Amino acid sequence: MVPGPPLSLVEPPAHLELVAQGAAGDSAAEKPAHLFTLHHKYLPQVQEAYQEAERTLAALPQPVAGLKVIQALEEAGYSAWIVGGWVRDGLLGRPGHDVDVASSAPWQEAASLLRDRGLVVIPTGSAHGTITVLVDGMPVEVTTYRREGAYLDGRHPSQVSYVSSIEQDLARRDFTINAMAYHPNRGLLDLFGGLDDLALRRIRAVGDPQKRMEEDALRVLRAVRFAARYGFAIDPATQAAVNRGAQRLYLVSRERVGQEMRGIVASGRAGWALREQKDALFSAIPELGPMAGFPQQTPYHSYDVLDHVARVCDFTSVFCGGILSERLGWASLLHDIAKPECLTFDTRGQAHFYGHPAHGRDIAQTVLRRLAIPKDVTIPALALIRLHDRPVKLQRASVLSILSDLDRYAPGQAPWLVHELMIIKRADAMAKAPAYRSYAIEVDELESLAGTLIAAGAPYRISDLPISGNDIIRELALTPGPSVGLLLQRLLKEVQSGFLPAEKSALLARLYSLNGCHN
């Protein structure tokens, strides 16, 4: 590292005066009083933390592709820094592969000089000064330092103006943990307290939180996603702005809402988000709203629907060991979404939610389609929702039957999806009233039996039988039609129950009997 000269405690250097004029339009009154007296690395009280942070970043596998871009830009007389996620995640000890570079070079000139070096340049966001450079097959996003104008549509700046300093560029960013920059020789640049907020495990907006949320409504969900991903809290002022801004999520495309929700769901903290970030989540997925405060009114449950679902999400993450698949995350979040619409009472006044798994699957399908969630996530998630409340006995036939149903709703996925079904059933049991949690123990035994049956090749699909539809048509002189499929289904159930062995001769003999034939 090449340290710069120590700063005066009284007067910031001239280039920082530009930042003092306002972070993306903030007034001086809205800026923290300690902007220049706490967060600069050469002040004694933070020097040790800065040095430790710089050692952390320097010890990481360096982003070679990004450094090559920086070298090319600097050799042409421009300044450049690594910014954003690589810096943030590196300081958290979880370095990523994506590298973003901010530079004083106008994007046209950056594109030209990088092409001259034989690199592939794609103008992915040239309207906002952004290009993507492929370095040895690795994409590097390069953006010109900029200041942004008004966000007239609540999503995008109406205009951008290019500036000459990294400090001005960092001032426009959303959260302090995303507003840090790193250079292999100059070290870490943190003007807004991002390092402090990482240490305090806090999401805090750069400058005035209300203005940050008003500029771009997507930041509401970004704040929740970052907090969920890292297990951070949200700074109170930022949280208030998030709550107020949630009603403006209609300005954001469904696909972008879906992208942010995918991050929240996959974080394993959807339960926290349901409890603590209702405004944001209910705006993103309005179908979640009716669960809040909806009493279940049965002896099986101690919590309202939303609190029960939040607890299921929590337990699901625990039972996965913190490694949660997105499909299971969505299934946990949406599994009881239809309960408010399915409530009925019997003659004794006992509440029931008949049909809520099937209806919940339909509602969840609408939600996931609207959010553009990929089919490879949606199909198994919907299968889990449909079957989460299906009774399963600790018997061979019952377990093989649930495997058959999994294969019907998510073809080819039953052998591994049954594990996730048992996770959600176990979590569902643990989120019920204390007297009904013992079923979670039985679920452990069910999962063990399912694994044994799968390993033994026990038949749970028609294709597992040693007989085919063509065999039936030939042996019984039948014409192709639904009756053939019905016969196969019956044979499968009788094999699963143990009534018949999975042998072709036994199955043919049973067919003759069912068809009134004698061989």
mmCIF file of N, CA and C in Angstrom, residues 248-356:
data_model
loop_
_atom_site.group_PDB
_atom_site.id
_atom_site.type_symbol
_atom_site.label_atom_id
_atom_site.label_comp_id
_atom_site.label_asym_id
_atom_site.label_seq_id
_atom_site.Cartn_x
_atom_site.Cartn_y
_atom_site.Cartn_z
ATOM 1 N N ARG A 248 -44.412 2.415 -3.103
ATOM 2 C CA ARG A 248 -44.036 2.843 -4.445
ATOM 3 C C ARG A 248 -43.410 1.710 -5.254
ATOM 4 N N LEU A 249 -43.461 0.493 -4.746
ATOM 5 C CA LEU A 249 -42.879 -0.628 -5.488
ATOM 6 C C LEU A 249 -43.614 -0.916 -6.790
ATOM 7 N N TYR A 250 -44.803 -0.373 -6.940
ATOM 8 C CA TYR A 250 -45.522 -0.549 -8.210
ATOM 9 C C TYR A 250 -44.760 0.081 -9.368
ATOM 10 N N LEU A 251 -43.821 0.974 -9.063
ATOM 11 C CA LEU A 251 -43.019 1.606 -10.107
ATOM 12 C C LEU A 251 -41.952 0.666 -10.660
ATOM 13 N N VAL A 252 -41.707 -0.423 -9.964
ATOM 14 C CA VAL A 252 -40.638 -1.355 -10.324
ATOM 15 C C VAL A 252 -41.228 -2.496 -11.143
ATOM 16 N N SER A 253 -40.522 -2.921 -12.180
ATOM 17 C CA SER A 253 -41.007 -4.027 -13.006
ATOM 18 C C SER A 253 -41.133 -5.294 -12.164
ATOM 19 N N ARG A 254 -42.075 -6.142 -12.550
ATOM 20 C CA ARG A 254 -42.283 -7.383 -11.811
ATOM 21 C C ARG A 254 -41.030 -8.249 -11.801
ATOM 22 N N GLU A 255 -40.308 -8.228 -12.917
ATOM 23 C CA GLU A 255 -39.096 -9.047 -13.005
ATOM 24 C C GLU A 255 -38.049 -8.593 -11.988
ATOM 25 N N ARG A 256 -37.884 -7.261 -11.829
ATOM 26 C CA ARG A 256 -36.901 -6.763 -10.863
ATOM 27 C C ARG A 256 -37.351 -7.037 -9.433
ATOM 28 N N VAL A 257 -38.652 -6.907 -9.182
ATOM 29 C CA VAL A 257 -39.167 -7.292 -7.868
ATOM 30 C C VAL A 257 -38.866 -8.769 -7.616
ATOM 31 N N GLY A 258 -39.084 -9.590 -8.638
ATOM 32 C CA GLY A 258 -38.802 -11.012 -8.509
ATOM 33 C C GLY A 258 -37.341 -11.296 -8.219
ATOM 34 N N GLN A 259 -36.441 -10.571 -8.866
ATOM 35 C CA GLN A 259 -35.014 -10.774 -8.627
ATOM 36 C C GLN A 259 -34.650 -10.492 -7.172
ATOM 37 N N GLU A 260 -35.176 -9.396 -6.631
ATOM 38 C CA GLU A 260 -34.871 -9.065 -5.242
ATOM 39 C C GLU A 260 -35.508 -10.070 -4.287
ATOM 40 N N MET A 261 -36.744 -10.476 -4.582
ATOM 41 C CA MET A 261 -37.408 -11.455 -3.723
ATOM 42 C C MET A 261 -36.679 -12.793 -3.753
ATOM 43 N N ARG A 262 -36.114 -13.152 -4.887
ATOM 44 C CA ARG A 262 -35.352 -14.396 -4.961
ATOM 45 C C ARG A 262 -34.183 -14.362 -3.982
ATOM 46 N N GLY A 263 -33.525 -13.208 -3.905
ATOM 47 C CA GLY A 263 -32.425 -13.084 -2.958
ATOM 48 C C GLY A 263 -32.887 -13.186 -1.515
ATOM 49 N N ILE A 264 -34.020 -12.573 -1.205
ATOM 50 C CA ILE A 264 -34.562 -12.633 0.156
ATOM 51 C C ILE A 264 -34.934 -14.066 0.517
ATOM 52 N N VAL A 265 -35.614 -14.747 -0.391
ATOM 53 C CA VAL A 265 -36.069 -16.114 -0.134
ATOM 54 C C VAL A 265 -34.883 -17.062 0.038
ATOM 55 N N ALA A 266 -33.893 -16.928 -0.830
ATOM 56 C CA ALA A 266 -32.750 -17.846 -0.789
ATOM 57 C C ALA A 266 -31.809 -17.558 0.377
ATOM 58 N N SER A 267 -31.969 -16.400 1.030
ATOM 59 C CA SER A 267 -31.085 -16.035 2.139
ATOM 60 C C SER A 267 -31.314 -16.888 3.375
ATOM 61 N N GLY A 268 -32.476 -17.538 3.455
ATOM 62 C CA GLY A 268 -32.814 -18.273 4.662
ATOM 63 C C GLY A 268 -33.414 -17.403 5.744
ATOM 64 N N ARG A 269 -33.661 -16.121 5.441
ATOM 65 C CA ARG A 269 -34.222 -15.207 6.448
ATOM 66 C C ARG A 269 -35.572 -14.647 6.003
ATOM 67 N N ALA A 270 -36.300 -15.409 5.215
ATOM 68 C CA ALA A 270 -37.630 -14.955 4.815
ATOM 69 C C ALA A 270 -38.553 -14.830 6.020
ATOM 70 N N GLY A 271 -38.340 -15.653 7.040
ATOM 71 C CA GLY A 271 -39.143 -15.543 8.253
ATOM 72 C C GLY A 271 -38.939 -14.202 8.930
ATOM 73 N N TRP A 272 -37.685 -13.783 9.044
ATOM 74 C CA TRP A 272 -37.384 -12.445 9.587
ATOM 75 C C TRP A 272 -38.047 -11.377 8.749
ATOM 76 N N ALA A 273 -37.959 -11.503 7.430
ATOM 77 C CA ALA A 273 -38.545 -10.487 6.551
ATOM 78 C C ALA A 273 -40.061 -10.422 6.724
ATOM 79 N N LEU A 274 -40.711 -11.575 6.879
ATOM 80 C CA LEU A 274 -42.161 -11.586 7.084
ATOM 81 C C LEU A 274 -42.550 -10.851 8.361
ATOM 82 N N ARG A 275 -41.754 -11.044 9.407
ATOM 83 C CA ARG A 275 -42.091 -10.415 10.687
ATOM 84 C C ARG A 275 -41.718 -8.940 10.725
ATOM 85 N N GLU A 276 -40.526 -8.609 10.210
ATOM 86 C CA GLU A 276 -39.971 -7.273 10.412
ATOM 87 C C GLU A 276 -40.100 -6.355 9.203
ATOM 88 N N GLN A 277 -40.380 -6.899 8.032
ATOM 89 C CA GLN A 277 -40.417 -6.091 6.812
ATOM 90 C C GLN A 277 -41.744 -6.284 6.085
ATOM 91 N N LYS A 278 -42.826 -6.235 6.839
ATOM 92 C CA LYS A 278 -44.145 -6.493 6.247
ATOM 93 C C LYS A 278 -44.482 -5.510 5.141
ATOM 94 N N ASP A 279 -44.187 -4.225 5.347
ATOM 95 C CA ASP A 279 -44.556 -3.231 4.335
ATOM 96 C C ASP A 279 -43.943 -3.582 2.985
ATOM 97 N N ALA A 280 -42.653 -3.918 3.001
ATOM 98 C CA ALA A 280 -41.964 -4.228 1.750
ATOM 99 C C ALA A 280 -42.479 -5.527 1.143
ATOM 100 N N LEU A 281 -42.607 -6.580 1.960
ATOM 101 C CA LEU A 281 -43.012 -7.876 1.412
ATOM 102 C C LEU A 281 -44.457 -7.878 0.944
ATOM 103 N N PHE A 282 -45.339 -7.216 1.671
ATOM 104 C CA PHE A 282 -46.741 -7.193 1.251
ATOM 105 C C PHE A 282 -46.925 -6.366 -0.007
ATOM 106 N N SER A 283 -46.072 -5.378 -0.209
ATOM 107 C CA SER A 283 -46.141 -4.607 -1.447
ATOM 108 C C SER A 283 -45.589 -5.420 -2.610
ATOM 109 N N ALA A 284 -44.535 -6.194 -2.350
ATOM 110 C CA ALA A 284 -43.944 -7.025 -3.401
ATOM 111 C C ALA A 284 -44.854 -8.194 -3.767
ATOM 112 N N ILE A 285 -45.481 -8.811 -2.758
ATOM 113 C CA ILE A 285 -46.378 -9.956 -2.964
ATOM 114 C C ILE A 285 -47.651 -9.691 -2.166
ATOM 115 N N PRO A 286 -48.626 -9.009 -2.750
ATOM 116 C CA PRO A 286 -49.845 -8.655 -2.002
ATOM 117 C C PRO A 286 -50.586 -9.863 -1.434
ATOM 118 N N GLU A 287 -50.421 -11.022 -2.051
ATOM 119 C CA GLU A 287 -51.122 -12.220 -1.573
ATOM 120 C C GLU A 287 -50.684 -12.634 -0.166
ATOM 121 N N LEU A 288 -49.528 -12.130 0.294
ATOM 122 C CA LEU A 288 -49.075 -12.453 1.645
ATOM 123 C C LEU A 288 -49.875 -11.703 2.706
ATOM 124 N N GLY A 289 -50.413 -10.561 2.352
ATOM 125 C CA GLY A 289 -51.049 -9.682 3.321
ATOM 126 C C GLY A 289 -52.150 -10.309 4.151
ATOM 127 N N PRO A 290 -53.090 -11.061 3.546
ATOM 128 C CA PRO A 290 -54.193 -11.623 4.343
ATOM 129 C C PRO A 290 -53.752 -12.577 5.450
ATOM 130 N N MET A 291 -52.524 -13.091 5.395
ATOM 131 C CA MET A 291 -52.068 -14.003 6.444
ATOM 132 C C MET A 291 -51.836 -13.278 7.764
ATOM 133 N N ALA A 292 -51.527 -11.985 7.708
ATOM 134 C CA ALA A 292 -51.176 -11.234 8.912
ATOM 135 C C ALA A 292 -52.366 -11.136 9.854
ATOM 136 N N GLY A 293 -52.182 -11.591 11.086
ATOM 137 C CA GLY A 293 -53.235 -11.502 12.080
ATOM 138 C C GLY A 293 -54.400 -12.444 11.865
ATOM 139 N N PHE A 294 -54.268 -13.373 10.911
ATOM 140 C CA PHE A 294 -55.382 -14.290 10.627
ATOM 141 C C PHE A 294 -55.305 -15.476 11.587
ATOM 142 N N PRO A 295 -56.248 -15.590 12.531
ATOM 143 C CA PRO A 295 -56.173 -16.671 13.528
ATOM 144 C C PRO A 295 -56.510 -18.021 12.911
ATOM 145 N N GLN A 296 -55.818 -19.064 13.391
ATOM 146 C CA GLN A 296 -56.062 -20.396 12.833
ATOM 147 C C GLN A 296 -57.167 -21.146 13.579
ATOM 148 N N GLN A 297 -57.409 -20.818 14.836
ATOM 149 C CA GLN A 297 -58.583 -21.300 15.570
ATOM 150 C C GLN A 297 -58.712 -22.820 15.578
ATOM 151 N N THR A 298 -57.585 -23.499 15.681
ATOM 152 C CA THR A 298 -57.602 -24.958 15.810
ATOM 153 C C THR A 298 -56.647 -25.339 16.936
ATOM 154 N N PRO A 299 -56.854 -26.488 17.564
ATOM 155 C CA PRO A 299 -55.932 -26.908 18.633
ATOM 156 C C PRO A 299 -54.532 -27.221 18.122
ATOM 157 N N TYR A 300 -54.385 -27.378 16.812
ATOM 158 C CA TYR A 300 -53.076 -27.706 16.246
ATOM 159 C C TYR A 300 -52.129 -26.506 16.216
ATOM 160 N N HIS A 301 -52.674 -25.317 16.340
ATOM 161 C CA HIS A 301 -51.866 -24.115 16.129
ATOM 162 C C HIS A 301 -51.971 -23.138 17.292
ATOM 163 N N SER A 302 -50.814 -22.518 17.594
ATOM 164 C CA SER A 302 -50.760 -21.473 18.618
ATOM 165 C C SER A 302 -50.577 -20.090 18.018
ATOM 166 N N TYR A 303 -50.317 -20.024 16.719
ATOM 167 C CA TYR A 303 -49.954 -18.754 16.090
ATOM 168 C C TYR A 303 -50.900 -18.446 14.940
ATOM 169 N N ASP A 304 -50.979 -17.153 14.596
ATOM 170 C CA ASP A 304 -51.750 -16.806 13.406
ATOM 171 C C ASP A 304 -51.018 -17.316 12.170
ATOM 172 N N VAL A 305 -51.648 -17.204 11.020
ATOM 173 C CA VAL A 305 -51.082 -17.820 9.817
ATOM 174 C C VAL A 305 -49.716 -17.234 9.494
ATOM 175 N N LEU A 306 -49.588 -15.915 9.559
ATOM 176 C CA LEU A 306 -48.312 -15.307 9.183
ATOM 177 C C LEU A 306 -47.201 -15.714 10.140
ATOM 178 N N ASP A 307 -47.469 -15.688 11.438
ATOM 179 C CA ASP A 307 -46.431 -16.058 12.395
ATOM 180 C C ASP A 307 -46.060 -17.527 12.234
ATOM 181 N N HIS A 308 -47.049 -18.371 11.960
ATOM 182 C CA HIS A 308 -46.764 -19.786 11.703
ATOM 183 C C HIS A 308 -45.861 -19.937 10.483
ATOM 184 N N VAL A 309 -46.193 -19.243 9.400
ATOM 185 C CA VAL A 309 -45.391 -19.340 8.178
ATOM 186 C C VAL A 309 -43.977 -18.822 8.427
ATOM 187 N N ALA A 310 -43.859 -17.721 9.163
ATOM 188 C CA ALA A 310 -42.528 -17.190 9.469
ATOM 189 C C ALA A 310 -41.708 -18.216 10.243
ATOM 190 N N ARG A 311 -42.337 -18.897 11.181
ATOM 191 C CA ARG A 311 -41.631 -19.921 11.950
ATOM 192 C C ARG A 311 -41.257 -21.119 11.073
ATOM 193 N N VAL A 312 -42.134 -21.483 10.151
ATOM 194 C CA VAL A 312 -41.795 -22.560 9.215
ATOM 195 C C VAL A 312 -40.564 -22.167 8.400
ATOM 196 N N CYS A 313 -40.526 -20.927 7.933
ATOM 197 C CA CYS A 313 -39.352 -20.451 7.188
ATOM 198 C C CYS A 313 -38.097 -20.550 8.047
ATOM 199 N N ASP A 314 -38.198 -20.150 9.311
ATOM 200 C CA ASP A 314 -37.048 -20.221 10.216
ATOM 201 C C ASP A 314 -36.578 -21.661 10.395
ATOM 202 N N PHE A 315 -37.505 -22.553 10.710
ATOM 203 C CA PHE A 315 -37.139 -23.950 10.951
ATOM 204 C C PHE A 315 -36.606 -24.609 9.680
ATOM 205 N N THR A 316 -37.181 -24.253 8.543
ATOM 206 C CA THR A 316 -36.698 -24.823 7.284
ATOM 207 C C THR A 316 -35.230 -24.491 7.079
ATOM 208 N N SER A 317 -34.870 -23.246 7.328
ATOM 209 C CA SER A 317 -33.470 -22.842 7.178
ATOM 210 C C SER A 317 -32.575 -23.606 8.146
ATOM 211 N N VAL A 318 -33.037 -23.792 9.371
ATOM 212 C CA VAL A 318 -32.256 -24.528 10.368
ATOM 213 C C VAL A 318 -32.069 -25.978 9.940
ATOM 214 N N PHE A 319 -33.145 -26.612 9.498
ATOM 215 C CA PHE A 319 -33.078 -28.027 9.127
ATOM 216 C C PHE A 319 -32.256 -28.255 7.858
ATOM 217 N N CYS A 320 -32.061 -27.200 7.075
ATOM 218 C CA CYS A 320 -31.198 -27.293 5.890
ATOM 219 C C CYS A 320 -29.738 -27.030 6.231
ATOM 220 N N GLY A 321 -29.461 -26.753 7.476
ATOM 221 C CA GLY A 321 -28.097 -26.412 7.849
ATOM 222 C C GLY A 321 -27.655 -25.083 7.277
ATOM 223 N N GLY A 322 -28.611 -24.207 6.993
ATOM 224 C CA GLY A 322 -28.290 -22.896 6.442
ATOM 225 C C GLY A 322 -28.088 -22.888 4.947
ATOM 226 N N ILE A 323 -28.103 -24.071 4.318
ATOM 227 C CA ILE A 323 -27.942 -24.156 2.861
ATOM 228 C C ILE A 323 -29.315 -24.429 2.270
ATOM 229 N N LEU A 324 -30.012 -23.365 1.944
ATOM 230 C CA LEU A 324 -31.414 -23.453 1.552
ATOM 231 C C LEU A 324 -31.551 -23.317 0.049
ATOM 232 N N SER A 325 -32.224 -24.287 -0.574
ATOM 233 C CA SER A 325 -32.492 -24.152 -2.002
ATOM 234 C C SER A 325 -33.586 -23.116 -2.199
ATOM 235 N N GLU A 326 -33.561 -22.454 -3.348
ATOM 236 C CA GLU A 326 -34.573 -21.433 -3.607
ATOM 237 C C GLU A 326 -35.968 -22.049 -3.675
ATOM 238 N N ARG A 327 -36.079 -23.235 -4.257
ATOM 239 C CA ARG A 327 -37.400 -23.861 -4.377
ATOM 240 C C ARG A 327 -37.997 -24.135 -3.000
ATOM 241 N N LEU A 328 -37.169 -24.598 -2.068
ATOM 242 C CA LEU A 328 -37.662 -24.872 -0.720
ATOM 243 C C LEU A 328 -37.972 -23.568 0.012
ATOM 244 N N GLY A 329 -37.194 -22.524 -0.273
ATOM 245 C CA GLY A 329 -37.478 -21.224 0.321
ATOM 246 C C GLY A 329 -38.831 -20.687 -0.099
ATOM 247 N N TRP A 330 -39.131 -20.779 -1.395
ATOM 248 C CA TRP A 330 -40.435 -20.328 -1.884
ATOM 249 C C TRP A 330 -41.555 -21.193 -1.312
ATOM 250 N N ALA A 331 -41.350 -22.501 -1.261
ATOM 251 C CA ALA A 331 -42.384 -23.387 -0.723
ATOM 252 C C ALA A 331 -42.686 -23.055 0.734
ATOM 253 N N SER A 332 -41.658 -22.776 1.516
ATOM 254 C CA SER A 332 -41.858 -22.419 2.919
ATOM 255 C C SER A 332 -42.650 -21.127 3.048
ATOM 256 N N LEU A 333 -42.303 -20.151 2.220
ATOM 257 C CA LEU A 333 -42.953 -18.842 2.300
ATOM 258 C C LEU A 333 -44.412 -18.893 1.870
ATOM 259 N N LEU A 334 -44.721 -19.714 0.868
ATOM 260 C CA LEU A 334 -46.051 -19.683 0.252
ATOM 261 C C LEU A 334 -46.929 -20.880 0.602
ATOM 262 N N HIS A 335 -46.460 -21.787 1.443
ATOM 263 C CA HIS A 335 -47.181 -23.062 1.597
ATOM 264 C C HIS A 335 -48.584 -22.896 2.183
ATOM 265 N N ASP A 336 -48.805 -21.896 3.021
ATOM 266 C CA ASP A 336 -50.130 -21.701 3.628
ATOM 267 C C ASP A 336 -50.813 -20.434 3.129
ATOM 268 N N ILE A 337 -50.421 -19.962 1.968
ATOM 269 C CA ILE A 337 -50.923 -18.682 1.481
ATOM 270 C C ILE A 337 -52.424 -18.700 1.215
ATOM 271 N N ALA A 338 -52.994 -19.891 1.023
ATOM 272 C CA ALA A 338 -54.432 -19.994 0.721
ATOM 273 C C ALA A 338 -55.293 -20.174 1.962
ATOM 274 N N LYS A 339 -54.690 -20.303 3.124
ATOM 275 C CA LYS A 339 -55.500 -20.580 4.314
ATOM 276 C C LYS A 339 -56.594 -19.539 4.566
ATOM 277 N N PRO A 340 -56.314 -18.242 4.449
ATOM 278 C CA PRO A 340 -57.401 -17.275 4.692
ATOM 279 C C PRO A 340 -58.599 -17.466 3.768
ATOM 280 N N GLU A 341 -58.362 -17.980 2.558
ATOM 281 C CA GLU A 341 -59.470 -18.181 1.622
ATOM 282 C C GLU A 341 -60.158 -19.530 1.803
ATOM 283 N N CYS A 342 -59.547 -20.420 2.565
ATOM 284 C CA CYS A 342 -60.084 -21.783 2.689
ATOM 285 C C CYS A 342 -60.694 -22.066 4.060
ATOM 286 N N LEU A 343 -60.817 -21.061 4.889
ATOM 287 C CA LEU A 343 -61.333 -21.277 6.235
ATOM 288 C C LEU A 343 -62.809 -21.688 6.213
ATOM 289 N N THR A 344 -63.112 -22.782 6.888
ATOM 290 C CA THR A 344 -64.500 -23.212 7.105
ATOM 291 C C THR A 344 -64.624 -23.666 8.559
ATOM 292 N N PHE A 345 -65.865 -23.813 9.028
ATOM 293 C CA PHE A 345 -66.109 -24.280 10.392
ATOM 294 C C PHE A 345 -67.066 -25.464 10.350
ATOM 295 N N ASP A 346 -66.808 -26.436 11.208
ATOM 296 C CA ASP A 346 -67.737 -27.555 11.300
ATOM 297 C C ASP A 346 -68.848 -27.226 12.301
ATOM 298 N N THR A 347 -69.717 -28.184 12.553
ATOM 299 C CA THR A 347 -70.885 -27.924 13.406
ATOM 300 C C THR A 347 -70.496 -27.635 14.854
ATOM 301 N N ARG A 348 -69.279 -28.011 15.234
ATOM 302 C CA ARG A 348 -68.815 -27.736 16.598
ATOM 303 C C ARG A 348 -68.080 -26.406 16.704
ATOM 304 N N GLY A 349 -67.985 -25.704 15.562
ATOM 305 C CA GLY A 349 -67.255 -24.442 15.567
ATOM 306 C C GLY A 349 -65.762 -24.609 15.389
ATOM 307 N N GLN A 350 -65.332 -25.811 15.043
ATOM 308 C CA GLN A 350 -63.911 -26.087 14.818
ATOM 309 C C GLN A 350 -63.496 -25.601 13.435
ATOM 310 N N ALA A 351 -62.399 -24.860 13.369
ATOM 311 C CA ALA A 351 -61.928 -24.328 12.090
ATOM 312 C C ALA A 351 -61.216 -25.409 11.285
ATOM 313 N N HIS A 352 -61.366 -25.349 9.968
ATOM 314 C CA HIS A 352 -60.670 -26.245 9.046
ATOM 315 C C HIS A 352 -60.209 -25.433 7.837
ATOM 316 N N PHE A 353 -59.173 -25.958 7.191
ATOM 317 C CA PHE A 353 -58.648 -25.293 5.986
ATOM 318 C C PHE A 353 -58.586 -26.308 4.848
ATOM 319 N N TYR A 354 -59.699 -26.966 4.608
ATOM 320 C CA TYR A 354 -59.741 -28.011 3.590
ATOM 321 C C TYR A 354 -59.363 -27.431 2.220
ATOM 322 N N GLY A 355 -58.506 -28.166 1.530
ATOM 323 C CA GLY A 355 -58.137 -27.773 0.173
ATOM 324 C C GLY A 355 -57.086 -26.695 0.082
ATOM 325 N N HIS A 356 -56.540 -26.260 1.227
ATOM 326 C CA HIS A 356 -55.583 -25.147 1.128
ATOM 327 C C HIS A 356 -54.280 -25.529 0.423
#
